[in-house]
Short mmCIF file of C-alpha atoms and ligand atoms in Angstrom, two decimals:
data_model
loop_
_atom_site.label_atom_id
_atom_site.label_comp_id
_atom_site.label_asym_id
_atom_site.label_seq_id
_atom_site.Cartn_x
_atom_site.Cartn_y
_atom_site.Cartn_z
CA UNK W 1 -18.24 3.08 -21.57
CA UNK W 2 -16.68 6.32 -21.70
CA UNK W 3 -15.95 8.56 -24.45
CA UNK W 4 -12.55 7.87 -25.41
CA UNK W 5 -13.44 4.39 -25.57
CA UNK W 6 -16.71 4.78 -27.44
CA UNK W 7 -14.88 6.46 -29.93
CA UNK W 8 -12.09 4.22 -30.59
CA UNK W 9 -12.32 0.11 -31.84
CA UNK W 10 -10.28 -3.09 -30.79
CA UNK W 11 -7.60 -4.17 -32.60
CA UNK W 12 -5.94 -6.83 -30.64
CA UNK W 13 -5.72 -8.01 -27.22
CA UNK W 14 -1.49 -8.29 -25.35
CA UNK W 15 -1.72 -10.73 -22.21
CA UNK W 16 -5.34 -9.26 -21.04
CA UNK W 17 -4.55 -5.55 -22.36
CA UNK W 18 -6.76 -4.35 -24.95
CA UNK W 19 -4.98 -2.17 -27.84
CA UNK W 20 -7.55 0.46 -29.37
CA UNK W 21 -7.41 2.93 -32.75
CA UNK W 22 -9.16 5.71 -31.99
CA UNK W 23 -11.01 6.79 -35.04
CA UNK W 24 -8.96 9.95 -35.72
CA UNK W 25 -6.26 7.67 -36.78
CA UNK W 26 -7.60 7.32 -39.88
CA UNK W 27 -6.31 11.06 -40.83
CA UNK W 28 -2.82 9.87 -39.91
CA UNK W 29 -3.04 6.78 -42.07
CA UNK W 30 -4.49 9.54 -45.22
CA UNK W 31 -1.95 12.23 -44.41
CA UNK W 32 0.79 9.42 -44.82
CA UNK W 33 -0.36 7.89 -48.19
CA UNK W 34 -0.87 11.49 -49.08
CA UNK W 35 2.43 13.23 -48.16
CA UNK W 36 4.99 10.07 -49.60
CA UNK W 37 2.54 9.94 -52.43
CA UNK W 38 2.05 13.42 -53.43
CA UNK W 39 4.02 15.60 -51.75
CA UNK W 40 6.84 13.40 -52.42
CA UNK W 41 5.93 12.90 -55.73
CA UNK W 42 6.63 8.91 -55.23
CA UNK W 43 3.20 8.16 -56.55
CA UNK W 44 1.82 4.75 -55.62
CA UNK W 45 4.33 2.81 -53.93
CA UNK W 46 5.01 6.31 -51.92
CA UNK W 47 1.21 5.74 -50.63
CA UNK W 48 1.76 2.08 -50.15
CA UNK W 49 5.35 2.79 -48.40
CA UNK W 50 3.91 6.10 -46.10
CA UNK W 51 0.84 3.83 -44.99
CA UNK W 52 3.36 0.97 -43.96
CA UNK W 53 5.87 3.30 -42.55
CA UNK W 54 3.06 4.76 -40.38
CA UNK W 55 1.49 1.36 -39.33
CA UNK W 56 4.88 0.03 -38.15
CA UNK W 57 5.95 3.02 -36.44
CA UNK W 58 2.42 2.88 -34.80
CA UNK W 59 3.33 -0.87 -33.51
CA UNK W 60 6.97 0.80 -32.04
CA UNK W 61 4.44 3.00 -30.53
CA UNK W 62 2.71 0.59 -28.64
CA UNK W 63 5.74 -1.56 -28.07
CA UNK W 64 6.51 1.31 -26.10
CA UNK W 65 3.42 1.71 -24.09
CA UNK W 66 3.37 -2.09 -23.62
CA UNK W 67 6.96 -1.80 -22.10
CA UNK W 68 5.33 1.02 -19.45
CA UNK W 69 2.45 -1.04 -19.05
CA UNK W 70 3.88 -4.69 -18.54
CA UNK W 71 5.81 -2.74 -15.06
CA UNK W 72 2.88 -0.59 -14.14
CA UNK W 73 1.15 -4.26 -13.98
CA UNK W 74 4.24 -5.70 -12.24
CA UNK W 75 3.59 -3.11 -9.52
CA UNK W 76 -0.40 -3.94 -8.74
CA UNK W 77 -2.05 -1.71 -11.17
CA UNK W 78 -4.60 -2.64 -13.71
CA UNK W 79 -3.86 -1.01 -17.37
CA UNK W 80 -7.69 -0.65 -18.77
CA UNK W 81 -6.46 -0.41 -22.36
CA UNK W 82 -3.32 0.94 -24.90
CA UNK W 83 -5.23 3.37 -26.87
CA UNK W 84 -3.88 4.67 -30.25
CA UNK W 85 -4.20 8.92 -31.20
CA UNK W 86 -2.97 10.55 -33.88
CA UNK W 87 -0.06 12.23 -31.60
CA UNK W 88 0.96 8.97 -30.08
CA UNK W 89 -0.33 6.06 -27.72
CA UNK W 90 -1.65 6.58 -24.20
CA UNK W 91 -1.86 3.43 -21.79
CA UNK W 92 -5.06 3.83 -19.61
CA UNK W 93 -3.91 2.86 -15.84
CA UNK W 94 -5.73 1.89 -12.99
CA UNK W 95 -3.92 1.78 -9.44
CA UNK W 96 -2.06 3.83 -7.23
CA UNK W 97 1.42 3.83 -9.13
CA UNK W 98 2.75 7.20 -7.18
CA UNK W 99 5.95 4.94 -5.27
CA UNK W 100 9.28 6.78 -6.74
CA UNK W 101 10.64 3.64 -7.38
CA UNK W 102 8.16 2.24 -9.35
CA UNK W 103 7.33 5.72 -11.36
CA UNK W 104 11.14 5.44 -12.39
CA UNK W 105 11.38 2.19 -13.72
CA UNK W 106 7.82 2.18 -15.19
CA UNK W 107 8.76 5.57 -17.09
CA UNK W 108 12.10 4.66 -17.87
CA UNK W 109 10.63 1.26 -19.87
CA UNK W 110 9.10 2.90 -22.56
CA UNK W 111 12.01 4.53 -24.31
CA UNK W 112 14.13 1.63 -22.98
CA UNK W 113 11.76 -0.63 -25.63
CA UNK W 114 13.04 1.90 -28.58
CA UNK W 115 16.58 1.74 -27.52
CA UNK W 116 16.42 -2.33 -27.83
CA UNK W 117 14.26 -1.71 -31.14
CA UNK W 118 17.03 0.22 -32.31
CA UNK W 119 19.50 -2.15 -31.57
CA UNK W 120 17.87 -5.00 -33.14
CA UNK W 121 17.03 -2.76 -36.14
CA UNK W 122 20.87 -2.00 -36.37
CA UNK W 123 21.95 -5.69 -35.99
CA UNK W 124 19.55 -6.45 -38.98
CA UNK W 125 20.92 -3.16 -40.80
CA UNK W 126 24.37 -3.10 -40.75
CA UNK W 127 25.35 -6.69 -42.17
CA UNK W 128 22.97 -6.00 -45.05
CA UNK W 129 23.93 -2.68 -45.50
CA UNK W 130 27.10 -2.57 -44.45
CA UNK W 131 28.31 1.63 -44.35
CA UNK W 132 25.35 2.54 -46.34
CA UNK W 133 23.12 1.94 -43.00
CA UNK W 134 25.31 4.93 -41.25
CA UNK W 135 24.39 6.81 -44.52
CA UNK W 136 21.08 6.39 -42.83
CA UNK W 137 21.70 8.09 -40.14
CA UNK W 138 21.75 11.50 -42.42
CA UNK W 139 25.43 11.97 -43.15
CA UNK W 140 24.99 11.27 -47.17
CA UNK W 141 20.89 10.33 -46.70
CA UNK W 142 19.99 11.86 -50.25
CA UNK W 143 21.33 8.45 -51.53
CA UNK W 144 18.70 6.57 -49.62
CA UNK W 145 15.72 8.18 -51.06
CA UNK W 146 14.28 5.03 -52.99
CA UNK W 147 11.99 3.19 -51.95
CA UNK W 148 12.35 -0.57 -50.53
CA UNK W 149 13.07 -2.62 -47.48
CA UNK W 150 16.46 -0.65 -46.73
CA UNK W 151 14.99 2.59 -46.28
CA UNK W 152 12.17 1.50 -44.63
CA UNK W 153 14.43 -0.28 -42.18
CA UNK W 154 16.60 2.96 -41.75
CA UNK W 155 13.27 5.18 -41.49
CA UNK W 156 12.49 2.99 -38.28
CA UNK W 157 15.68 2.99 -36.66
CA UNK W 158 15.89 6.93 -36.92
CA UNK W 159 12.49 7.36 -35.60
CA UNK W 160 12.51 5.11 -33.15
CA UNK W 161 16.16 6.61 -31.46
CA UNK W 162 14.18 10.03 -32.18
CA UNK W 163 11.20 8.64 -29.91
CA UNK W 164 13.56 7.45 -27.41
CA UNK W 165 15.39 10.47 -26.93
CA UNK W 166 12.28 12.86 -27.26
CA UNK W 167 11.16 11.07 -24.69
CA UNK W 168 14.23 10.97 -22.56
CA UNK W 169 13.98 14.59 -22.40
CA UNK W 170 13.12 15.97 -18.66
CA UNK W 171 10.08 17.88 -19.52
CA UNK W 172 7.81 16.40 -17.03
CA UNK W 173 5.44 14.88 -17.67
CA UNK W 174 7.23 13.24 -20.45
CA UNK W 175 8.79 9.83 -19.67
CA UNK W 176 11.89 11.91 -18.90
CA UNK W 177 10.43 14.55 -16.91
CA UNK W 178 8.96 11.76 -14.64
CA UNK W 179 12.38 10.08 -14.26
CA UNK W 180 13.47 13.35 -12.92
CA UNK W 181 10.68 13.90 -10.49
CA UNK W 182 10.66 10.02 -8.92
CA UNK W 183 14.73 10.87 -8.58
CA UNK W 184 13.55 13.98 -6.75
CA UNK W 185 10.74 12.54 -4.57
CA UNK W 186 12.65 10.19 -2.77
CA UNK W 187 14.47 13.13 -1.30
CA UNK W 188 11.79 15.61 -0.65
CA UNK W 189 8.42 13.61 -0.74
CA UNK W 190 6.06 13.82 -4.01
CA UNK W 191 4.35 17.08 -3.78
CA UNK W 192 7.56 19.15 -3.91
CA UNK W 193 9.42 16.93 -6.55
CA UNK W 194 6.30 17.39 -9.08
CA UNK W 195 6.27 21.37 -8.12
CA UNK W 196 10.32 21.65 -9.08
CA UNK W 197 9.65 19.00 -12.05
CA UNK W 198 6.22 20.95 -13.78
CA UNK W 199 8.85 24.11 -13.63
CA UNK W 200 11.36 22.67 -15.62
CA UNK W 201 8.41 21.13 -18.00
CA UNK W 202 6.92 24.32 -18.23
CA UNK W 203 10.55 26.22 -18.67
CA UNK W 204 11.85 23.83 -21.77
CA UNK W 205 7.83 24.07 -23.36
CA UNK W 206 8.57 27.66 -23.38
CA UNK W 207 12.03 27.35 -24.83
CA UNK W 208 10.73 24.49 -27.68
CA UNK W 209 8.31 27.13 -28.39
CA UNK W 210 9.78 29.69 -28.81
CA UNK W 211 12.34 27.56 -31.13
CA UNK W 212 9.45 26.56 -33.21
CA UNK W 213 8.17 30.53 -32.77
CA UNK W 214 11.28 31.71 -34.73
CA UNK W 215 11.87 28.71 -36.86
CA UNK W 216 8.18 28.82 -38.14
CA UNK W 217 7.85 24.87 -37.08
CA UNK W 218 3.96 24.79 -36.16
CA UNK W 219 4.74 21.17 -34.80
CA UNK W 220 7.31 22.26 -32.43
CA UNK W 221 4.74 25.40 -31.13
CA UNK W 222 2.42 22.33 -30.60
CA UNK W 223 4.16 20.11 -28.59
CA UNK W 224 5.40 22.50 -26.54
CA UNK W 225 1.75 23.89 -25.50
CA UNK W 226 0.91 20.12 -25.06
CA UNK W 227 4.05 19.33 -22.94
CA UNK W 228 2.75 23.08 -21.05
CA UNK W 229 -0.76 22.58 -20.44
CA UNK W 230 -0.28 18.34 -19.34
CA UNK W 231 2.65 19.77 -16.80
CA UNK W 232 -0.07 22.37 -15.32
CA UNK W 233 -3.19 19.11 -15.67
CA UNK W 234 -0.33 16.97 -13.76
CA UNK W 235 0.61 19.73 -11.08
CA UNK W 236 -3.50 19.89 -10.28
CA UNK W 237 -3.66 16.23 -10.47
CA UNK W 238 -0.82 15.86 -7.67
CA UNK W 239 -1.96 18.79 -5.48
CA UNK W 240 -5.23 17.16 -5.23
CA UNK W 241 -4.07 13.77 -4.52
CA UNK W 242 -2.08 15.26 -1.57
CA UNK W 243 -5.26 16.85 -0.35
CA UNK W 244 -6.70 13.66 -0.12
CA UNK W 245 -4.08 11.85 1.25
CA UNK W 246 -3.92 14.68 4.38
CA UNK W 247 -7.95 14.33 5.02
CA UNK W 248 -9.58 11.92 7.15
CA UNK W 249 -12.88 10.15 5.86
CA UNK W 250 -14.26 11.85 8.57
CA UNK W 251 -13.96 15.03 6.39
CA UNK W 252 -16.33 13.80 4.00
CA UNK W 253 -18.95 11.69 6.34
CA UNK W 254 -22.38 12.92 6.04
CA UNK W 255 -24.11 12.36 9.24
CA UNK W 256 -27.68 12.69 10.11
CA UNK W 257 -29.80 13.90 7.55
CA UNK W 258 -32.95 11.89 6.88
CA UNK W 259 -33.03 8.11 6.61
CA UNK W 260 -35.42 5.99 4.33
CA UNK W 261 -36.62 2.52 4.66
CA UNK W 262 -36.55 0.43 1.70
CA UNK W 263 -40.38 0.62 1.77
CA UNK W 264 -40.75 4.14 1.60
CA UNK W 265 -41.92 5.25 -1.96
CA UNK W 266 -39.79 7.19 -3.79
CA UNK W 267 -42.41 10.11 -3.47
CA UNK W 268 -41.18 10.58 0.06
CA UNK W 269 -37.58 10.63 -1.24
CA UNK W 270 -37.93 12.99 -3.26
CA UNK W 271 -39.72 15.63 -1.11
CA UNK W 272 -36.93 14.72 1.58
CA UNK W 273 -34.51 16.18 -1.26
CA UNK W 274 -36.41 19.03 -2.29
CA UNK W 275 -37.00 19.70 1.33
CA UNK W 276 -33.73 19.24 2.66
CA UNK W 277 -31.39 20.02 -0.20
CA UNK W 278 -29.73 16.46 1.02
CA UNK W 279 -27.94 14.29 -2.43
CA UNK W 280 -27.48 11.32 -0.88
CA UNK W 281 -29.86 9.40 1.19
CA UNK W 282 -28.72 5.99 3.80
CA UNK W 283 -31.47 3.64 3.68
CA UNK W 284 -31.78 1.47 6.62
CA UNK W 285 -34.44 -1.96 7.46
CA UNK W 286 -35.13 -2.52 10.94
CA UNK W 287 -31.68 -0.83 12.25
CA UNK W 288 -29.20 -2.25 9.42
CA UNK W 289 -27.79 0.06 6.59
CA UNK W 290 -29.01 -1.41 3.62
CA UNK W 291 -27.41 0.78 0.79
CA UNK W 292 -27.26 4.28 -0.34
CA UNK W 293 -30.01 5.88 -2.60
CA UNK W 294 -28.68 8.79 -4.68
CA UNK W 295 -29.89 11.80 -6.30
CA UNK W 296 -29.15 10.71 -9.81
CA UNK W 297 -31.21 7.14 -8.48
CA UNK W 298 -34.04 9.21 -7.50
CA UNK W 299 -34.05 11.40 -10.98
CA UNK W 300 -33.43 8.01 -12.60
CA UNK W 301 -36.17 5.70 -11.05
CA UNK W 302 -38.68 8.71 -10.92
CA UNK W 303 -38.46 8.70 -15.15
CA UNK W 304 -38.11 5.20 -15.57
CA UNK W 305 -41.14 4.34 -12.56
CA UNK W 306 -42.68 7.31 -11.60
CA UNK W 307 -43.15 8.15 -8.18
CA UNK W 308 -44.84 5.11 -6.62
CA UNK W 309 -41.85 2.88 -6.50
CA UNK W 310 -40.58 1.03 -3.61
CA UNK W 311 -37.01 2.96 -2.36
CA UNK W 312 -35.71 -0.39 -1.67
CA UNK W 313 -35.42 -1.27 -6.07
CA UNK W 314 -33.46 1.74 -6.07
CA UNK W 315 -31.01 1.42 -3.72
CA UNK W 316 -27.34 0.69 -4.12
CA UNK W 317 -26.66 -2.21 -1.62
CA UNK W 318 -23.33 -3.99 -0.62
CA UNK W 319 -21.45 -0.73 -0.03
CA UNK W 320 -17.79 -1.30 0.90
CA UNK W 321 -17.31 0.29 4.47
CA UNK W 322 -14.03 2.48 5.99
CA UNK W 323 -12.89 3.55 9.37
CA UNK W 324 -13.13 7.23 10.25
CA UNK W 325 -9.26 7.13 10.64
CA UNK W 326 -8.84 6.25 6.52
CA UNK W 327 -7.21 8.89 4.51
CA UNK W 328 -9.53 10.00 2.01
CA UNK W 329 -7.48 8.74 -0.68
CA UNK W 330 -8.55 5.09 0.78
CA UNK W 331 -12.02 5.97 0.44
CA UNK W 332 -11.49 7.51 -2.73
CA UNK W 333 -9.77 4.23 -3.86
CA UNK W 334 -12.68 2.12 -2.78
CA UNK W 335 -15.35 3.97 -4.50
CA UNK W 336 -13.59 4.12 -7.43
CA UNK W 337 -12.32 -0.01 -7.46
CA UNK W 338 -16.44 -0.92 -6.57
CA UNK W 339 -18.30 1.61 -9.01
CA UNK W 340 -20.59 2.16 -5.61
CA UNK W 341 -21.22 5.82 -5.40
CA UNK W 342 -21.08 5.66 -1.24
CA UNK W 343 -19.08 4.03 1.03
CA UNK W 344 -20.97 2.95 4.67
CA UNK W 345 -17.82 4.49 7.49
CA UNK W 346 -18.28 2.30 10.42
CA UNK W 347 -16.21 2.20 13.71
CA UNK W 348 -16.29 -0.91 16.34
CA UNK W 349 -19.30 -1.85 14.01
CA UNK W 350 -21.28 1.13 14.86
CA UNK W 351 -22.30 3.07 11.79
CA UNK W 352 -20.77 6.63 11.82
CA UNK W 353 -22.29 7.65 8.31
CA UNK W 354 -21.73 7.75 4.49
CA UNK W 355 -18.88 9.27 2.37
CA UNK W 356 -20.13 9.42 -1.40
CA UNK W 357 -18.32 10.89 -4.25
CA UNK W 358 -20.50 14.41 -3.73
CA UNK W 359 -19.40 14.67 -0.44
CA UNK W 360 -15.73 13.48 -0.97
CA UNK W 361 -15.45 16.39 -4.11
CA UNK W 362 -17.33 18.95 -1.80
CA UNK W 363 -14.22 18.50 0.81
CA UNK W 364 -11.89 18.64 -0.97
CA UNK W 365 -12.93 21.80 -2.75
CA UNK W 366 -12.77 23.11 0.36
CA UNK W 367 -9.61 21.75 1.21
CA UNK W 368 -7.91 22.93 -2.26
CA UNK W 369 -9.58 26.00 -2.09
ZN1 LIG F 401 6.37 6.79 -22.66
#
């Protein structure tokens, strides 16, 4: 369990994907009965009306992240949960989703679910409203200021075409931005088309922020440092995925070092580390790999069992195995689907050596470097 998870609870479950609050979405919930009820002055039903506004405009929310994750799952990937923060709803993605094609279309169905929710909000709106729903729209909206079912309906449709074209905009990495850079990386590859897309992220951050800047809007100076600082996390992101994509496993195999047997105590392990300065250690029975026994496994079974254990309890077995020819991406990908912290890298069934997740981040910080 990780820590966004840990700090966020289950509220339903969409075809196998798991929708989660995370607990700081309680403030939203109080700063919505608090601003229609007090700042507003609307009292009681203001509370009642803010906290259902907020709800239902949280369920657009993940309509819209359900919409980006119901094609990321149409293209092979697994989405690990649709959790809910107070600045909007983040779908947690497993799988390599970098194909242009598929970015564009899986970006381009999130606002595409607010568009439709604004038509169907219009359809219901304008036969019961009649030209009072384009009074909605903020050409006379001082005479929708009650409370009830109309404004609430209105209130929806506005903020849903807002989310849609916020959205839209083409400051990567919002949905927008990463419409713009799958257009661009079918014509000059992936690395390039996020480098010319993070510019133009960066470029309108600055100019929202300076708009907010002379405006005074405090949630405009936000955004755009958020819209900034994800561009420069996405840029990093990209430059290191194309790092691993241009290294062979064999840039990450540890070969040699010293070998245990699954009968060695874990005494001997550990002055093999402290020895050696080696992480990770193969252990092999009569000539066959058997598994990997790590450095946090030896700090882990030495508290747990002292030092007298057998290295063979320890040891991670069933690794998945690679060819040295594998990108490092591949092996990357295979630690990551098995939770195995090594994978064996075998060629014409001869074992070459181990790749583990040390040795894959120590090459390509020297790669990146
Ligand atoms: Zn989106």
């Amino acid at each position: 369990m990780n820590k966004s998870t840990s700090m966020s609870i289950p509220i339903a479950n969409v075809r196998g994907i798991e929708i989660r609050v995370h607990l700081t979405f309680a403030l939203v919930l109080l700063w919505a009965a608090f601003d229609w009820g007090i700042s507003q002055g609307l009292g009681f039903a203001g509370a009642v009306y803010g906290l259902l506004f907020v709800s239902l405009l949280f369920v657009c929310v993940t309509l819209h992240e359900l919409g980006h994750s119901l094609f990321a799952i149409r293209y092979g990937a697994r989405v690990r949960d649709i959790t809910l923060y107070p600045i909007g709803g983040v779908a947690h993605l497993e799988g390599d989703l970098s194909h242009p094609k598929h970015e564009f279309w899986m970006a381009l169905a999130g606002p595409a679910v607010n568009i439709v929710l604004v038509v169907i909000l219009g359809t219901i709106a304008i036969p019961l409203m009649g030209w009072r729903a384009l009074d909605g729209m903020g050409v006379l909206w001082s005479r929708l200021q009650g409370l009830g079912p109309e404004r609430l309906l209105m209130d929806l449709l506005a903020t849903n075409l807002g989310l849609a074209l916020f959205n839209l905009l083409p400051a990567f990495p919002l949905d927008g931005g990463r419409v713009l850079r799958a257009a661009l990386a079918t014509r000059m590859g992936e690395l390039k088309a996020t480098q010319i897309a993070v510019q133009i992220g960066q470029g309108l951050a600055m100019l929202v922020g300076l708009a907010g800047f002379f405006t005074g809007a405090l949630n405009l100076i936000l955004i755009a440092a958020f819209i900034f600082l994800s561009a420069a996390q996405e840029w990093r992101g990209t430059q290191l995925k194309a790092a691993l994509r241009r290294l062979p496993a064999s840039a990450a195999l540890i070969k040699g070092g010293v070998i245990l047997s699954p009968y060695d105590t874990l005494a001997r392990a550990i002055n093999a580390a402290l020895l050696t300065g080696q992480s990770d250690f193969a252990v092999f029975n009569q000539g066959y790999l058997v598994g990997v026994l790590t450095r946090q496994d030896i700090a882990a079974g030495f508290q747990r069992y002292g030092p007298n254990i057998e290295v063979g309890r320890l040891t991670h077995t069933h690794l998945p195995t690679a060819h040295p020819g594998d990108s490092l991406w591949d092996i990357h990908h295979k630690l990551e689907k098995s939770g195995s912290p090594a994978v064996s890298v075998v060629e014409n069934g001869r074992f070459l050596g181990l790749a583990t997740v040390e040795s894959v981040r120590r090459a390509l910080q020297f790669a990146v470097a």
